[in-house]
Amino acid sequence: MMRPARALLPLLLLPVLLTTGCDAGKNGGTAADSADLDAAARDWGVAPELVYVTEVSGYTVFQASVGAYDDEFVAAYRSEEGATKFGLFVGSGTMTAESCPEQPLGEVSDKQVTCEHDGDAWYRTAGDSHEYAVPDDGVVIRLIADSDTVDRAVLRKAAEAVHRPDDAELAALLPTTDNADT
């Protein structure tokens, strides 16, 4: 698939961006250039306002997982050992005490969802899955995992760290030229 030149710019700058640090968006940096974010979101088939990232020590985004799924932005994060451990899903909507237990938790639609308010987020469980759901200005960011592979503390840290990507983080979400054709 041919990418617009604007979408390729972050790929060309990836080595430079990665050496300048990836935590600027949360700690005083600026959000990604809106034109670059719009182009990337368009390539993924999602609305730009759905693109969020997180950071948890020991986990990195799996580039091949980044994209759209059922009108949501999705990215999988895997441990340093390489196994995919938790997913980040962002969709339009809200979550309240009333709607929390009514919304399915990932693919677990046949199990009752329990909800616990935890700071600005909701900690939700159903079957063997658990998640933190963070409502933010018309979107809900969900961080979901199997409860036997990722503990609650990791998901909570991921929920506390969700934010809009800066330029370096956006570049890290995009496929590199080495695997763009796979």
Short mmCIF file of N, CA and C in Angstrom, two decimals:
data_model
loop_
_atom_site.label_atom_id
_atom_site.label_comp_id
_atom_site.label_asym_id
_atom_site.label_seq_id
_atom_site.Cartn_x
_atom_site.Cartn_y
_atom_site.Cartn_z
N MET A 1 0.85 -1.18 0.00
CA MET A 1 0.00 0.00 0.00
C MET A 1 0.89 1.24 0.00
N MET A 2 0.59 2.15 -0.88
CA MET A 2 1.36 3.40 -0.93
C MET A 2 0.89 4.30 0.18
N ARG A 3 1.82 4.91 0.87
CA ARG A 3 1.50 5.85 1.95
C ARG A 3 1.75 7.27 1.43
N PRO A 4 0.90 8.23 1.83
CA PRO A 4 1.15 9.62 1.46
C PRO A 4 2.51 10.06 2.01
N ALA A 5 3.14 10.99 1.31
CA ALA A 5 4.46 11.47 1.73
C ALA A 5 4.45 11.97 3.16
N ARG A 6 3.38 12.62 3.57
CA ARG A 6 3.28 13.15 4.94
C ARG A 6 3.35 12.00 5.96
N ALA A 7 2.74 10.87 5.64
CA ALA A 7 2.76 9.73 6.57
C ALA A 7 4.14 9.09 6.63
N LEU A 8 4.92 9.21 5.55
CA LEU A 8 6.26 8.61 5.53
C LEU A 8 7.28 9.44 6.29
N LEU A 9 7.05 10.74 6.47
CA LEU A 9 8.01 11.58 7.16
C LEU A 9 8.39 11.05 8.53
N PRO A 10 7.43 10.65 9.39
CA PRO A 10 7.84 10.11 10.69
C PRO A 10 8.69 8.85 10.55
N LEU A 11 8.45 8.05 9.50
CA LEU A 11 9.26 6.85 9.31
C LEU A 11 10.70 7.20 9.00
N LEU A 12 10.89 8.22 8.20
CA LEU A 12 12.25 8.64 7.85
C LEU A 12 12.98 9.23 9.04
N LEU A 13 12.23 9.84 9.95
CA LEU A 13 12.82 10.46 11.13
C LEU A 13 12.90 9.54 12.33
N LEU A 14 12.39 8.30 12.20
CA LEU A 14 12.32 7.40 13.34
C LEU A 14 13.64 7.23 14.08
N PRO A 15 14.78 6.97 13.42
CA PRO A 15 16.02 6.82 14.19
C PRO A 15 16.37 8.07 14.99
N VAL A 16 16.15 9.25 14.44
CA VAL A 16 16.44 10.49 15.16
C VAL A 16 15.48 10.67 16.32
N LEU A 17 14.19 10.41 16.07
CA LEU A 17 13.18 10.61 17.11
C LEU A 17 13.38 9.66 18.28
N LEU A 18 13.75 8.42 17.99
CA LEU A 18 13.92 7.46 19.07
C LEU A 18 15.12 7.79 19.94
N THR A 19 16.12 8.45 19.41
CA THR A 19 17.27 8.80 20.23
C THR A 19 17.03 10.05 21.06
N THR A 20 15.91 10.76 20.80
CA THR A 20 15.64 11.97 21.57
C THR A 20 14.71 11.73 22.75
N GLY A 21 14.20 10.52 22.89
CA GLY A 21 13.36 10.20 24.04
C GLY A 21 11.91 10.09 23.67
N CYS A 22 11.20 9.20 24.37
CA CYS A 22 9.81 8.93 24.04
C CYS A 22 8.83 9.40 25.10
N ASP A 23 9.26 10.06 26.15
CA ASP A 23 8.32 10.40 27.20
C ASP A 23 7.97 11.88 27.24
N ALA A 24 8.25 12.60 26.19
CA ALA A 24 8.01 14.03 26.21
C ALA A 24 6.53 14.38 26.27
N GLY A 25 5.65 13.58 25.65
CA GLY A 25 4.22 13.92 25.62
C GLY A 25 3.60 13.97 27.00
N LYS A 26 3.99 13.12 27.89
CA LYS A 26 3.41 13.08 29.22
C LYS A 26 4.12 14.04 30.16
N ASN A 27 5.37 14.30 29.91
CA ASN A 27 6.18 15.06 30.86
C ASN A 27 6.67 16.38 30.27
N GLY A 28 5.76 17.15 29.72
CA GLY A 28 6.13 18.48 29.29
C GLY A 28 6.34 18.64 27.81
N GLY A 29 6.32 17.55 27.02
CA GLY A 29 6.49 17.66 25.59
C GLY A 29 5.18 18.08 24.95
N THR A 30 5.16 18.12 23.63
CA THR A 30 3.95 18.53 22.94
C THR A 30 3.34 17.35 22.22
N ALA A 31 2.04 17.42 22.00
CA ALA A 31 1.34 16.37 21.27
C ALA A 31 1.85 16.33 19.84
N ALA A 32 1.63 15.22 19.19
CA ALA A 32 2.08 15.05 17.81
C ALA A 32 1.46 16.13 16.93
N ASP A 33 2.19 16.51 15.89
CA ASP A 33 1.71 17.46 14.90
C ASP A 33 0.37 16.95 14.38
N SER A 34 -0.64 17.81 14.36
CA SER A 34 -1.98 17.36 14.00
C SER A 34 -2.05 16.82 12.58
N ALA A 35 -1.27 17.37 11.65
CA ALA A 35 -1.29 16.85 10.28
C ALA A 35 -0.73 15.43 10.24
N ASP A 36 0.36 15.17 10.98
CA ASP A 36 0.93 13.83 11.02
C ASP A 36 -0.03 12.85 11.70
N LEU A 37 -0.66 13.28 12.79
CA LEU A 37 -1.61 12.44 13.50
C LEU A 37 -2.82 12.14 12.62
N ASP A 38 -3.33 13.16 11.93
CA ASP A 38 -4.46 12.96 11.03
C ASP A 38 -4.12 11.96 9.93
N ALA A 39 -2.93 12.08 9.34
CA ALA A 39 -2.51 11.17 8.27
C ALA A 39 -2.38 9.74 8.78
N ALA A 40 -1.77 9.57 9.93
CA ALA A 40 -1.61 8.24 10.50
C ALA A 40 -2.97 7.63 10.83
N ALA A 41 -3.84 8.41 11.46
CA ALA A 41 -5.18 7.91 11.81
C ALA A 41 -5.95 7.53 10.56
N ARG A 42 -5.85 8.32 9.52
CA ARG A 42 -6.53 8.02 8.25
C ARG A 42 -6.01 6.69 7.70
N ASP A 43 -4.69 6.47 7.73
CA ASP A 43 -4.12 5.20 7.27
C ASP A 43 -4.63 4.02 8.08
N TRP A 44 -4.81 4.21 9.39
CA TRP A 44 -5.32 3.14 10.25
C TRP A 44 -6.82 2.97 10.13
N GLY A 45 -7.53 3.97 9.61
CA GLY A 45 -8.98 3.90 9.50
C GLY A 45 -9.71 4.27 10.77
N VAL A 46 -9.10 5.16 11.57
CA VAL A 46 -9.74 5.61 12.82
C VAL A 46 -9.75 7.14 12.86
N ALA A 47 -10.58 7.67 13.73
CA ALA A 47 -10.61 9.11 13.95
C ALA A 47 -9.38 9.52 14.76
N PRO A 48 -8.75 10.64 14.44
CA PRO A 48 -7.54 11.08 15.15
C PRO A 48 -7.73 11.20 16.66
N GLU A 49 -8.93 11.57 17.10
CA GLU A 49 -9.15 11.74 18.54
C GLU A 49 -9.13 10.41 19.31
N LEU A 50 -9.07 9.29 18.59
CA LEU A 50 -9.02 7.98 19.24
C LEU A 50 -7.59 7.48 19.46
N VAL A 51 -6.60 8.19 18.96
CA VAL A 51 -5.22 7.72 19.05
C VAL A 51 -4.61 8.13 20.38
N TYR A 52 -4.35 7.15 21.21
CA TYR A 52 -3.71 7.31 22.52
C TYR A 52 -2.58 6.29 22.63
N VAL A 53 -1.68 6.53 23.55
CA VAL A 53 -0.60 5.60 23.87
C VAL A 53 -0.48 5.52 25.39
N THR A 54 0.31 4.57 25.84
CA THR A 54 0.62 4.46 27.25
C THR A 54 2.07 4.05 27.38
N GLU A 55 2.56 4.06 28.59
CA GLU A 55 3.91 3.58 28.83
C GLU A 55 3.96 2.91 30.20
N VAL A 56 4.53 1.71 30.19
CA VAL A 56 4.72 0.93 31.41
C VAL A 56 6.10 0.30 31.30
N SER A 57 6.88 0.45 32.32
CA SER A 57 8.23 -0.12 32.31
C SER A 57 8.17 -1.61 32.00
N GLY A 58 8.99 -2.03 31.05
CA GLY A 58 9.05 -3.44 30.67
C GLY A 58 8.14 -3.83 29.53
N TYR A 59 7.35 -2.88 29.00
CA TYR A 59 6.42 -3.17 27.91
C TYR A 59 6.63 -2.17 26.77
N THR A 60 6.49 -2.65 25.55
CA THR A 60 6.56 -1.79 24.37
C THR A 60 5.41 -2.13 23.44
N VAL A 61 5.06 -1.17 22.60
CA VAL A 61 3.98 -1.38 21.65
C VAL A 61 4.45 -2.35 20.57
N PHE A 62 3.57 -3.23 20.15
CA PHE A 62 3.81 -4.17 19.07
C PHE A 62 3.27 -3.52 17.80
N GLN A 63 4.17 -3.00 16.95
CA GLN A 63 3.77 -2.18 15.80
C GLN A 63 2.75 -2.86 14.90
N ALA A 64 2.90 -4.16 14.68
CA ALA A 64 1.99 -4.86 13.77
C ALA A 64 0.56 -4.90 14.29
N SER A 65 0.35 -4.61 15.57
CA SER A 65 -0.99 -4.65 16.15
C SER A 65 -1.73 -3.32 16.03
N VAL A 66 -1.06 -2.27 15.68
CA VAL A 66 -1.64 -0.92 15.69
C VAL A 66 -2.59 -0.75 14.51
N GLY A 67 -3.80 -0.28 14.80
CA GLY A 67 -4.76 -0.04 13.73
C GLY A 67 -6.16 0.11 14.24
N ALA A 68 -7.11 -0.29 13.39
CA ALA A 68 -8.53 -0.18 13.72
C ALA A 68 -9.12 -1.55 13.97
N TYR A 69 -10.06 -1.61 14.90
CA TYR A 69 -10.81 -2.82 15.18
C TYR A 69 -12.19 -2.39 15.65
N ASP A 70 -13.23 -2.73 14.89
CA ASP A 70 -14.60 -2.35 15.24
C ASP A 70 -14.74 -0.88 15.62
N ASP A 71 -14.29 0.01 14.77
CA ASP A 71 -14.39 1.46 14.98
C ASP A 71 -13.59 1.98 16.16
N GLU A 72 -12.63 1.20 16.63
CA GLU A 72 -11.77 1.63 17.73
C GLU A 72 -10.31 1.64 17.27
N PHE A 73 -9.51 2.45 17.94
CA PHE A 73 -8.07 2.39 17.77
C PHE A 73 -7.56 1.31 18.71
N VAL A 74 -6.64 0.49 18.24
CA VAL A 74 -6.12 -0.61 19.05
C VAL A 74 -4.60 -0.71 18.90
N ALA A 75 -3.96 -1.05 20.00
CA ALA A 75 -2.51 -1.34 20.00
C ALA A 75 -2.26 -2.36 21.10
N ALA A 76 -1.45 -3.35 20.79
CA ALA A 76 -1.06 -4.36 21.79
C ALA A 76 0.31 -3.99 22.34
N TYR A 77 0.48 -4.21 23.62
CA TYR A 77 1.76 -3.98 24.28
C TYR A 77 2.29 -5.32 24.75
N ARG A 78 3.57 -5.54 24.51
CA ARG A 78 4.16 -6.81 24.91
C ARG A 78 5.34 -6.58 25.84
N SER A 79 5.62 -7.62 26.58
CA SER A 79 6.72 -7.54 27.54
C SER A 79 8.05 -7.60 26.81
N GLU A 80 9.10 -7.33 27.53
CA GLU A 80 10.44 -7.39 26.94
C GLU A 80 10.77 -8.79 26.42
N GLU A 81 10.09 -9.83 26.96
CA GLU A 81 10.29 -11.19 26.49
C GLU A 81 9.60 -11.43 25.15
N GLY A 82 8.74 -10.50 24.71
CA GLY A 82 8.13 -10.58 23.40
C GLY A 82 6.69 -11.06 23.35
N ALA A 83 6.14 -11.55 24.43
CA ALA A 83 4.76 -12.02 24.42
C ALA A 83 3.81 -10.83 24.55
N THR A 84 2.74 -10.83 23.76
CA THR A 84 1.73 -9.79 23.89
C THR A 84 1.04 -9.96 25.22
N LYS A 85 0.96 -8.90 26.01
CA LYS A 85 0.44 -9.01 27.35
C LYS A 85 -0.84 -8.24 27.60
N PHE A 86 -0.96 -7.03 27.05
CA PHE A 86 -2.22 -6.29 27.24
C PHE A 86 -2.52 -5.46 26.02
N GLY A 87 -3.81 -5.19 25.85
CA GLY A 87 -4.26 -4.41 24.71
C GLY A 87 -4.79 -3.06 25.14
N LEU A 88 -4.60 -2.07 24.29
CA LEU A 88 -5.14 -0.73 24.48
C LEU A 88 -6.18 -0.54 23.38
N PHE A 89 -7.41 -0.28 23.78
CA PHE A 89 -8.52 -0.03 22.85
C PHE A 89 -9.11 1.33 23.18
N VAL A 90 -9.35 2.15 22.16
CA VAL A 90 -9.94 3.48 22.37
C VAL A 90 -11.12 3.64 21.43
N GLY A 91 -12.27 3.91 22.03
CA GLY A 91 -13.48 4.12 21.24
C GLY A 91 -14.26 5.30 21.75
N SER A 92 -15.15 5.79 20.92
CA SER A 92 -16.02 6.89 21.32
C SER A 92 -17.00 6.39 22.36
N GLY A 93 -17.37 7.27 23.30
CA GLY A 93 -18.37 6.91 24.28
C GLY A 93 -18.06 7.46 25.65
N THR A 94 -18.82 6.96 26.62
CA THR A 94 -18.64 7.34 28.01
C THR A 94 -18.77 6.10 28.87
N MET A 95 -18.44 6.23 30.13
CA MET A 95 -18.65 5.16 31.08
C MET A 95 -19.04 5.78 32.41
N THR A 96 -20.15 5.32 32.92
CA THR A 96 -20.69 5.81 34.19
C THR A 96 -20.93 4.60 35.09
N ALA A 97 -21.29 4.86 36.32
CA ALA A 97 -21.62 3.78 37.24
C ALA A 97 -22.77 2.93 36.70
N GLU A 98 -23.71 3.55 36.02
CA GLU A 98 -24.84 2.83 35.47
C GLU A 98 -24.47 2.02 34.23
N SER A 99 -23.65 2.60 33.35
CA SER A 99 -23.33 1.91 32.09
C SER A 99 -22.16 0.94 32.21
N CYS A 100 -21.34 1.08 33.22
CA CYS A 100 -20.14 0.25 33.35
C CYS A 100 -20.44 -1.25 33.30
N PRO A 101 -21.34 -1.77 34.13
CA PRO A 101 -21.57 -3.21 34.10
C PRO A 101 -22.32 -3.70 32.86
N GLU A 102 -22.94 -2.78 32.12
CA GLU A 102 -23.68 -3.15 30.92
C GLU A 102 -22.80 -3.27 29.69
N GLN A 103 -21.61 -2.67 29.71
CA GLN A 103 -20.71 -2.70 28.57
C GLN A 103 -19.84 -3.95 28.64
N PRO A 104 -19.80 -4.74 27.55
CA PRO A 104 -18.99 -5.95 27.58
C PRO A 104 -17.51 -5.64 27.78
N LEU A 105 -16.82 -6.57 28.37
CA LEU A 105 -15.39 -6.44 28.60
C LEU A 105 -14.69 -7.24 27.51
N GLY A 106 -14.20 -6.56 26.49
CA GLY A 106 -13.52 -7.21 25.38
C GLY A 106 -14.41 -8.25 24.71
N GLU A 107 -13.85 -9.43 24.48
CA GLU A 107 -14.57 -10.51 23.82
C GLU A 107 -15.43 -11.30 24.80
N VAL A 108 -15.36 -10.98 26.09
CA VAL A 108 -16.10 -11.71 27.12
C VAL A 108 -17.49 -11.10 27.24
N SER A 109 -18.39 -11.49 26.37
CA SER A 109 -19.73 -10.89 26.38
C SER A 109 -20.74 -11.72 27.16
N ASP A 110 -20.40 -12.97 27.48
CA ASP A 110 -21.36 -13.83 28.16
C ASP A 110 -21.16 -13.87 29.68
N LYS A 111 -20.18 -13.15 30.19
CA LYS A 111 -19.91 -13.12 31.63
C LYS A 111 -20.36 -11.79 32.21
N GLN A 112 -20.81 -11.81 33.46
CA GLN A 112 -21.21 -10.58 34.13
C GLN A 112 -19.97 -9.73 34.40
N VAL A 113 -20.10 -8.44 34.12
CA VAL A 113 -19.00 -7.49 34.34
C VAL A 113 -19.19 -6.84 35.70
N THR A 114 -18.12 -6.86 36.49
CA THR A 114 -18.14 -6.14 37.76
C THR A 114 -17.28 -4.89 37.61
N CYS A 115 -17.69 -3.83 38.28
CA CYS A 115 -17.02 -2.54 38.15
C CYS A 115 -16.67 -1.97 39.51
N GLU A 116 -15.48 -1.40 39.58
CA GLU A 116 -15.03 -0.73 40.79
C GLU A 116 -14.41 0.60 40.37
N HIS A 117 -14.92 1.70 40.92
CA HIS A 117 -14.35 3.01 40.59
C HIS A 117 -12.99 3.12 41.26
N ASP A 118 -11.97 3.49 40.50
CA ASP A 118 -10.60 3.58 41.00
C ASP A 118 -9.99 4.87 40.46
N GLY A 119 -10.02 5.92 41.25
CA GLY A 119 -9.53 7.22 40.79
C GLY A 119 -10.41 7.73 39.67
N ASP A 120 -9.81 8.10 38.54
CA ASP A 120 -10.55 8.59 37.38
C ASP A 120 -10.98 7.47 36.45
N ALA A 121 -10.67 6.23 36.81
CA ALA A 121 -10.91 5.09 35.94
C ALA A 121 -11.87 4.10 36.59
N TRP A 122 -12.25 3.12 35.81
CA TRP A 122 -13.06 1.99 36.28
C TRP A 122 -12.22 0.74 36.14
N TYR A 123 -12.11 -0.03 37.23
CA TYR A 123 -11.48 -1.35 37.16
C TYR A 123 -12.62 -2.33 36.95
N ARG A 124 -12.53 -3.13 35.87
CA ARG A 124 -13.61 -4.02 35.47
C ARG A 124 -13.09 -5.45 35.34
N THR A 125 -13.92 -6.41 35.73
CA THR A 125 -13.56 -7.81 35.58
C THR A 125 -14.74 -8.58 35.00
N ALA A 126 -14.41 -9.64 34.25
CA ALA A 126 -15.41 -10.57 33.71
C ALA A 126 -14.66 -11.84 33.33
N GLY A 127 -15.08 -12.96 33.89
CA GLY A 127 -14.39 -14.22 33.60
C GLY A 127 -12.92 -14.11 33.97
N ASP A 128 -12.04 -14.50 33.06
CA ASP A 128 -10.60 -14.46 33.29
C ASP A 128 -9.96 -13.16 32.81
N SER A 129 -10.77 -12.20 32.38
CA SER A 129 -10.25 -10.93 31.87
C SER A 129 -10.48 -9.81 32.86
N HIS A 130 -9.57 -8.83 32.78
CA HIS A 130 -9.77 -7.61 33.57
C HIS A 130 -9.25 -6.43 32.78
N GLU A 131 -9.75 -5.24 33.14
CA GLU A 131 -9.34 -4.04 32.42
C GLU A 131 -9.49 -2.82 33.30
N TYR A 132 -8.77 -1.78 32.89
CA TYR A 132 -9.01 -0.43 33.38
C TYR A 132 -9.63 0.32 32.22
N ALA A 133 -10.74 1.00 32.47
CA ALA A 133 -11.41 1.83 31.48
C ALA A 133 -11.31 3.28 31.96
N VAL A 134 -10.73 4.12 31.10
CA VAL A 134 -10.49 5.52 31.45
C VAL A 134 -11.30 6.42 30.53
N PRO A 135 -12.39 7.02 31.03
CA PRO A 135 -13.14 7.97 30.21
C PRO A 135 -12.36 9.28 30.08
N ASP A 136 -12.31 9.83 28.85
CA ASP A 136 -11.57 11.07 28.62
C ASP A 136 -12.18 11.84 27.46
N ASP A 137 -12.95 12.86 27.76
CA ASP A 137 -13.45 13.80 26.76
C ASP A 137 -14.13 13.12 25.57
N GLY A 138 -15.13 12.29 25.87
CA GLY A 138 -15.91 11.65 24.81
C GLY A 138 -15.36 10.35 24.28
N VAL A 139 -14.25 9.88 24.83
CA VAL A 139 -13.71 8.57 24.45
C VAL A 139 -13.48 7.76 25.72
N VAL A 140 -13.41 6.45 25.55
CA VAL A 140 -13.06 5.56 26.65
C VAL A 140 -11.84 4.77 26.21
N ILE A 141 -10.78 4.86 27.01
CA ILE A 141 -9.54 4.12 26.77
C ILE A 141 -9.58 2.89 27.65
N ARG A 142 -9.48 1.72 27.02
CA ARG A 142 -9.53 0.46 27.76
C ARG A 142 -8.19 -0.24 27.67
N LEU A 143 -7.70 -0.69 28.82
CA LEU A 143 -6.47 -1.47 28.88
C LEU A 143 -6.86 -2.83 29.43
N ILE A 144 -6.78 -3.86 28.61
CA ILE A 144 -7.35 -5.16 28.93
C ILE A 144 -6.31 -6.26 28.83
N ALA A 145 -6.44 -7.25 29.72
CA ALA A 145 -5.52 -8.39 29.72
C ALA A 145 -6.18 -9.58 30.40
N ASP A 146 -5.58 -10.74 30.22
CA ASP A 146 -5.98 -11.91 31.01
C ASP A 146 -5.45 -11.70 32.42
N SER A 147 -6.29 -11.94 33.38
CA SER A 147 -5.88 -11.69 34.77
C SER A 147 -4.78 -12.63 35.25
N ASP A 148 -4.59 -13.76 34.58
CA ASP A 148 -3.51 -14.67 35.00
C ASP A 148 -2.16 -14.34 34.37
N THR A 149 -2.12 -13.40 33.40
CA THR A 149 -0.84 -13.04 32.79
C THR A 149 -0.36 -11.63 33.11
N VAL A 150 -1.29 -10.73 33.40
CA VAL A 150 -0.93 -9.35 33.73
C VAL A 150 -1.69 -8.97 35.00
N ASP A 151 -0.95 -8.52 36.01
CA ASP A 151 -1.63 -8.20 37.26
C ASP A 151 -2.26 -6.81 37.21
N ARG A 152 -3.11 -6.56 38.17
CA ARG A 152 -3.86 -5.31 38.24
C ARG A 152 -2.94 -4.10 38.33
N ALA A 153 -1.84 -4.22 39.05
CA ALA A 153 -0.93 -3.08 39.22
C ALA A 153 -0.36 -2.62 37.87
N VAL A 154 -0.04 -3.55 36.98
CA VAL A 154 0.47 -3.18 35.66
C VAL A 154 -0.61 -2.45 34.86
N LEU A 155 -1.82 -2.99 34.87
CA LEU A 155 -2.91 -2.31 34.15
C LEU A 155 -3.19 -0.93 34.72
N ARG A 156 -3.10 -0.81 36.04
CA ARG A 156 -3.34 0.50 36.67
C ARG A 156 -2.26 1.51 36.24
N LYS A 157 -1.01 1.08 36.22
CA LYS A 157 0.07 1.97 35.75
C LYS A 157 -0.16 2.37 34.30
N ALA A 158 -0.59 1.43 33.48
CA ALA A 158 -0.88 1.75 32.08
C ALA A 158 -2.02 2.75 31.98
N ALA A 159 -3.05 2.57 32.82
CA ALA A 159 -4.19 3.49 32.81
C ALA A 159 -3.77 4.89 33.26
N GLU A 160 -2.93 4.97 34.26
CA GLU A 160 -2.47 6.26 34.76
C GLU A 160 -1.59 6.99 33.74
N ALA A 161 -0.97 6.23 32.83
CA ALA A 161 -0.02 6.82 31.88
C ALA A 161 -0.61 7.07 30.49
N VAL A 162 -1.90 6.78 30.26
CA VAL A 162 -2.46 7.00 28.92
C VAL A 162 -2.45 8.48 28.58
N HIS A 163 -2.12 8.75 27.33
CA HIS A 163 -2.06 10.13 26.86
C HIS A 163 -2.02 10.16 25.34
N ARG A 164 -2.23 11.33 24.80
CA ARG A 164 -2.11 11.53 23.35
C ARG A 164 -0.63 11.43 22.99
N PRO A 165 -0.30 10.84 21.84
CA PRO A 165 1.11 10.66 21.51
C PRO A 165 1.80 11.96 21.10
N ASP A 166 3.09 12.05 21.46
CA ASP A 166 3.91 13.13 20.91
C ASP A 166 4.48 12.62 19.58
N ASP A 167 5.28 13.44 18.91
CA ASP A 167 5.82 13.06 17.59
C ASP A 167 6.61 11.75 17.63
N ALA A 168 7.46 11.58 18.64
CA ALA A 168 8.27 10.37 18.73
C ALA A 168 7.40 9.14 18.99
N GLU A 169 6.40 9.28 19.84
CA GLU A 169 5.51 8.16 20.13
C GLU A 169 4.67 7.79 18.91
N LEU A 170 4.22 8.80 18.17
CA LEU A 170 3.47 8.53 16.95
C LEU A 170 4.36 7.79 15.95
N ALA A 171 5.59 8.23 15.80
CA ALA A 171 6.52 7.56 14.88
C ALA A 171 6.75 6.11 15.29
N ALA A 172 6.81 5.85 16.59
CA ALA A 172 7.02 4.49 17.08
C ALA A 172 5.82 3.58 16.81
N LEU A 173 4.62 4.16 16.61
CA LEU A 173 3.44 3.37 16.30
C LEU A 173 3.41 2.93 14.85
N LEU A 174 4.08 3.71 13.99
CA LEU A 174 4.04 3.44 12.56
C LEU A 174 4.98 2.31 12.18
N PRO A 175 4.61 1.52 11.17
CA PRO A 175 5.49 0.43 10.75
C PRO A 175 6.80 0.99 10.19
N THR A 176 7.87 0.28 10.47
CA THR A 176 9.16 0.68 9.89
C THR A 176 9.19 0.23 8.44
N THR A 177 10.08 0.78 7.68
CA THR A 177 10.18 0.40 6.27
C THR A 177 10.62 -1.05 6.13
N ASP A 178 11.25 -1.64 7.15
CA ASP A 178 11.68 -3.03 7.10
C ASP A 178 10.50 -3.99 7.09
N ASN A 179 9.39 -3.64 7.80
CA ASN A 179 8.26 -4.57 7.86
C ASN A 179 6.99 -3.99 7.28
N ALA A 180 7.07 -2.89 6.54
CA ALA A 180 5.88 -2.27 5.99
C ALA A 180 5.22 -3.13 4.92
N ASP A 181 5.96 -4.01 4.27
CA ASP A 181 5.39 -4.83 3.22
C ASP A 181 4.90 -6.19 3.71
N THR A 182 5.03 -6.46 5.00
CA THR A 182 4.62 -7.78 5.51
C THR A 182 3.22 -7.76 6.00
#
